[in-house]
Structure formats: C-alpha cells, structure tokens
GROMACS .gro file of C-alpha atoms in nm:
model
  139
    1MET     CA    1  10.472   7.870   8.757
    2SER     CA    2  10.462   7.599   9.027
    3ASP     CA    3  10.843   7.599   9.059
    4LEU     CA    4  10.832   7.974   9.117
    5LEU     CA    5  10.567   7.934   9.387
    6ASN     CA    6  10.810   7.716   9.582
    7HIS     CA    7  11.000   8.038   9.657
    8ILE     CA    8  10.706   8.249   9.770
    9VAL     CA    9  10.732   8.418  10.109
   10VAL     CA   10  10.496   8.229  10.341
   11PRO     CA   11  10.286   8.445  10.576
   12ASP     CA   12  10.232   8.365  10.943
   13LEU     CA   13   9.994   8.068  10.917
   14ASN     CA   14   9.940   8.076  11.295
   15ASP     CA   15   9.799   8.429  11.315
   16PRO     CA   16   9.480   8.363  11.519
   17LEU     CA   17   9.270   8.594  11.305
   18PHE     CA   18   9.362   8.403  10.987
   19VAL     CA   19   9.389   8.040  11.110
   20PRO     CA   20   9.034   7.948  10.992
   21PHE     CA   21   9.107   8.103  10.651
   22TRP     CA   22   9.430   7.905  10.604
   23ALA     CA   23   9.260   7.585  10.725
   24GLY     CA   24   8.995   7.639  10.458
   25MET     CA   25   9.257   7.698  10.191
   26LYS     CA   26   9.434   7.375  10.289
   27ALA     CA   27   9.097   7.200  10.252
   28ARG     CA   28   9.059   7.372   9.913
   29GLU     CA   29   8.774   7.594  10.029
   30LEU     CA   30   8.758   7.970  10.027
   31ARG     CA   31   8.623   8.045  10.376
   32LEU     CA   32   8.529   8.397  10.477
   33GLN     CA   33   8.434   8.541  10.812
   34TYR     CA   34   8.058   8.582  10.864
   35CYS     CA   35   7.875   8.761  11.145
   36PRO     CA   36   7.538   8.591  11.216
   37ALA     CA   37   7.418   8.895  11.415
   38SER     CA   38   7.444   9.129  11.117
   39ALA     CA   39   7.444   8.877  10.828
   40LYS     CA   40   7.763   9.050  10.704
   41THR     CA   41   8.052   8.869  10.535
   42TYR     CA   42   8.400   9.011  10.589
   43TRP     CA   43   8.732   9.006  10.413
   44PRO     CA   44   8.982   9.065  10.553
   45PRO     CA   45   8.875   8.921  10.887
   46ARG     CA   46   8.832   9.146  11.188
   47HIS     CA   47   8.799   9.117  11.563
   48ARG     CA   48   8.459   9.288  11.587
   49CYS     CA   49   8.167   9.331  11.348
   50ALA     CA   50   8.141   9.693  11.232
   51ILE     CA   51   7.760   9.670  11.222
   52SER     CA   52   7.654   9.466  11.526
   53GLY     CA   53   7.962   9.501  11.743
   54SER     CA   54   7.963   9.124  11.789
   55THR     CA   55   8.286   8.930  11.834
   56GLU     CA   56   8.114   8.601  11.746
   57PHE     CA   57   8.191   8.490  11.389
   58GLU     CA   58   8.150   8.185  11.169
   59TRP     CA   59   8.374   8.091  10.879
   60ARG     CA   60   8.162   8.000  10.578
   61PRO     CA   61   8.271   7.842  10.249
   62ILE     CA   62   8.223   8.078   9.955
   63SER     CA   63   8.219   7.995   9.585
   64THR     CA   64   8.539   8.075   9.399
   65SER     CA   65   8.363   8.260   9.121
   66GLY     CA   66   8.348   8.630   9.069
   67THR     CA   67   8.394   8.929   8.842
   68ILE     CA   68   8.701   9.146   8.788
   69PHE     CA   69   8.631   9.487   8.942
   70SER     CA   70   8.976   9.629   8.867
   71PHE     CA   71   9.322   9.508   8.769
   72VAL     CA   72   9.681   9.609   8.706
   73THR     CA   73   9.944   9.438   8.491
   74VAL     CA   74  10.278   9.397   8.666
   75GLY     CA   75  10.560   9.440   8.416
   76LYS     CA   76  10.856   9.387   8.648
   77SER     CA   77  10.820   9.145   8.936
   78MET     CA   78  10.963   9.243   9.272
   79ILE     CA   79  10.805   8.952   9.462
   80LYS     CA   80  10.956   8.605   9.496
   81GLY     CA   81  10.744   8.339   9.331
   82PHE     CA   82  10.590   8.557   9.059
   83GLU     CA   83  10.729   8.599   8.710
   84ALA     CA   84  10.627   8.910   8.516
   85PRO     CA   85  10.414   8.991   8.339
   86TYR     CA   86  10.118   8.899   8.557
   87GLU     CA   87   9.793   9.065   8.656
   88ILE     CA   88   9.674   9.146   9.004
   89CYS     CA   89   9.296   9.168   9.014
   90LEU     CA   90   9.039   9.301   9.257
   91ILE     CA   91   8.757   9.047   9.237
   92ASP     CA   92   8.392   9.089   9.337
   93LEU     CA   93   8.289   8.753   9.482
   94ALA     CA   94   7.966   8.614   9.338
   95ASP     CA   95   7.843   8.465   9.667
   96ALA     CA   96   7.946   8.754   9.894
   97PRO     CA   97   7.796   9.082   9.772
   98GLY     CA   98   8.015   9.378   9.858
   99VAL     CA   99   8.320   9.163   9.935
  100ARG     CA  100   8.626   9.194   9.715
  101VAL     CA  101   8.947   8.994   9.726
  102VAL     CA  102   9.284   9.057   9.566
  103GLY     CA  103   9.415   8.778   9.347
  104VAL     CA  104   9.658   8.691   9.072
  105LEU     CA  105   9.524   8.594   8.730
  106ASP     CA  106   9.695   8.284   8.589
  107THR     CA  107   9.763   8.431   8.244
  108ALA     CA  108   9.879   8.786   8.174
  109HIS     CA  109   9.692   9.012   7.934
  110GLU     CA  110   9.357   8.835   7.974
  111ALA     CA  111   9.203   9.060   8.239
  112SER     CA  112   8.925   9.303   8.159
  113ILE     CA  113   8.690   9.483   8.392
  114GLY     CA  114   8.367   9.287   8.422
  115ALA     CA  115   8.522   8.957   8.309
  116LYS     CA  116   8.396   8.648   8.490
  117VAL     CA  117   8.666   8.454   8.674
  118THR     CA  118   8.691   8.129   8.867
  119GLY     CA  119   8.942   8.043   9.136
  120TYR     CA  120   9.152   7.732   9.170
  121PHE     CA  121   9.390   7.618   9.443
  122VAL     CA  122   9.767   7.568   9.420
  123GLU     CA  123  10.021   7.456   9.675
  124ALA     CA  124  10.315   7.687   9.738
  125GLY     CA  125  10.612   7.740   9.964
  126GLU     CA  126  10.940   7.555   9.992
  127ASN     CA  127  10.765   7.257  10.157
  128GLN     CA  128  10.423   7.310   9.996
  129GLU     CA  129  10.305   7.435  10.335
  130ILE     CA  130  10.058   7.689  10.202
  131THR     CA  131   9.763   7.668   9.964
  132LEU     CA  132   9.686   7.975   9.755
  133LEU     CA  133   9.391   8.075   9.541
  134ARG     CA  134   9.473   8.169   9.182
  135TRP     CA  135   9.222   8.298   8.926
  136ARG     CA  136   9.148   8.232   8.559
  137VAL     CA  137   8.910   8.393   8.317
  138ALA     CA  138   8.596   8.177   8.297
  139ALA     CA  139   8.534   7.998   7.969
   0.00000   0.00000   0.00000
C-alpha cells in the first residue's frame, strides 16, 4: 500500500484554515479545532464558531481511537493511491463527542458498524510530503 500512497494527490498544505491540522499530522498527532468560548470541537475547521461566534480557536491533540458509525466498500478505485477493494469509514472519535471524521480502513471487508478502530499515521506523496491517518479495527 505504501508504494500506492506515493501517487496520492496532495492537497494544498498551505491552506491557512488547515495548516495547524497538517502540522499535527506531520508530528503524528490528530489535532482538531477547539473553541474555548463554547467548549466545542470542530471538524472540519471553520472560520467562526457556530455557537459562540468566536474566531479564536485552539488546536488540541485528540486520541486516534473511535467507533465506525458508517462505512462503504469501494469495489473499483477511481483515486490515485488507493487499490480496491477498500473501505471508507465515518468514524465517531472517542475523545470528541459529536465529531466524526472520514477515513480509510487498512484492510477491506473488516468494517462493521459499531466496531472499535484505532488510527495510525503513514507518509504519502511523491516526496513523502504529507502524513495521513489510516484506521484499523482494534484488537
């Protein structure tokens, strides 16, 4: 799989809204946007808190453990860097109630709704310029 990830399309790592996220990934931390005024964690990040209206955010490290909320098995890959079959999962994060992230499970045909998963980091891109979070079913 790592050879395939060398061909993944790299997003804009300099997008100001996502720079703290990508810095966290490079440091092998899942960092999510947090509004101290409302005590709300956000993903994806936003410019203004929907509850408090604040534009002041912190980026807090979050555990890479969660539960599969939903998933789909991809039978024919149309994306560079991913070989079918694989499963795309919507994951409820254990340390961020109400926050869900989309991720790829490392082994196809292992996903089930409610399954516990843990994330791990992998380098990707032609020059290993991006760190991604992959998921596996917890033992």
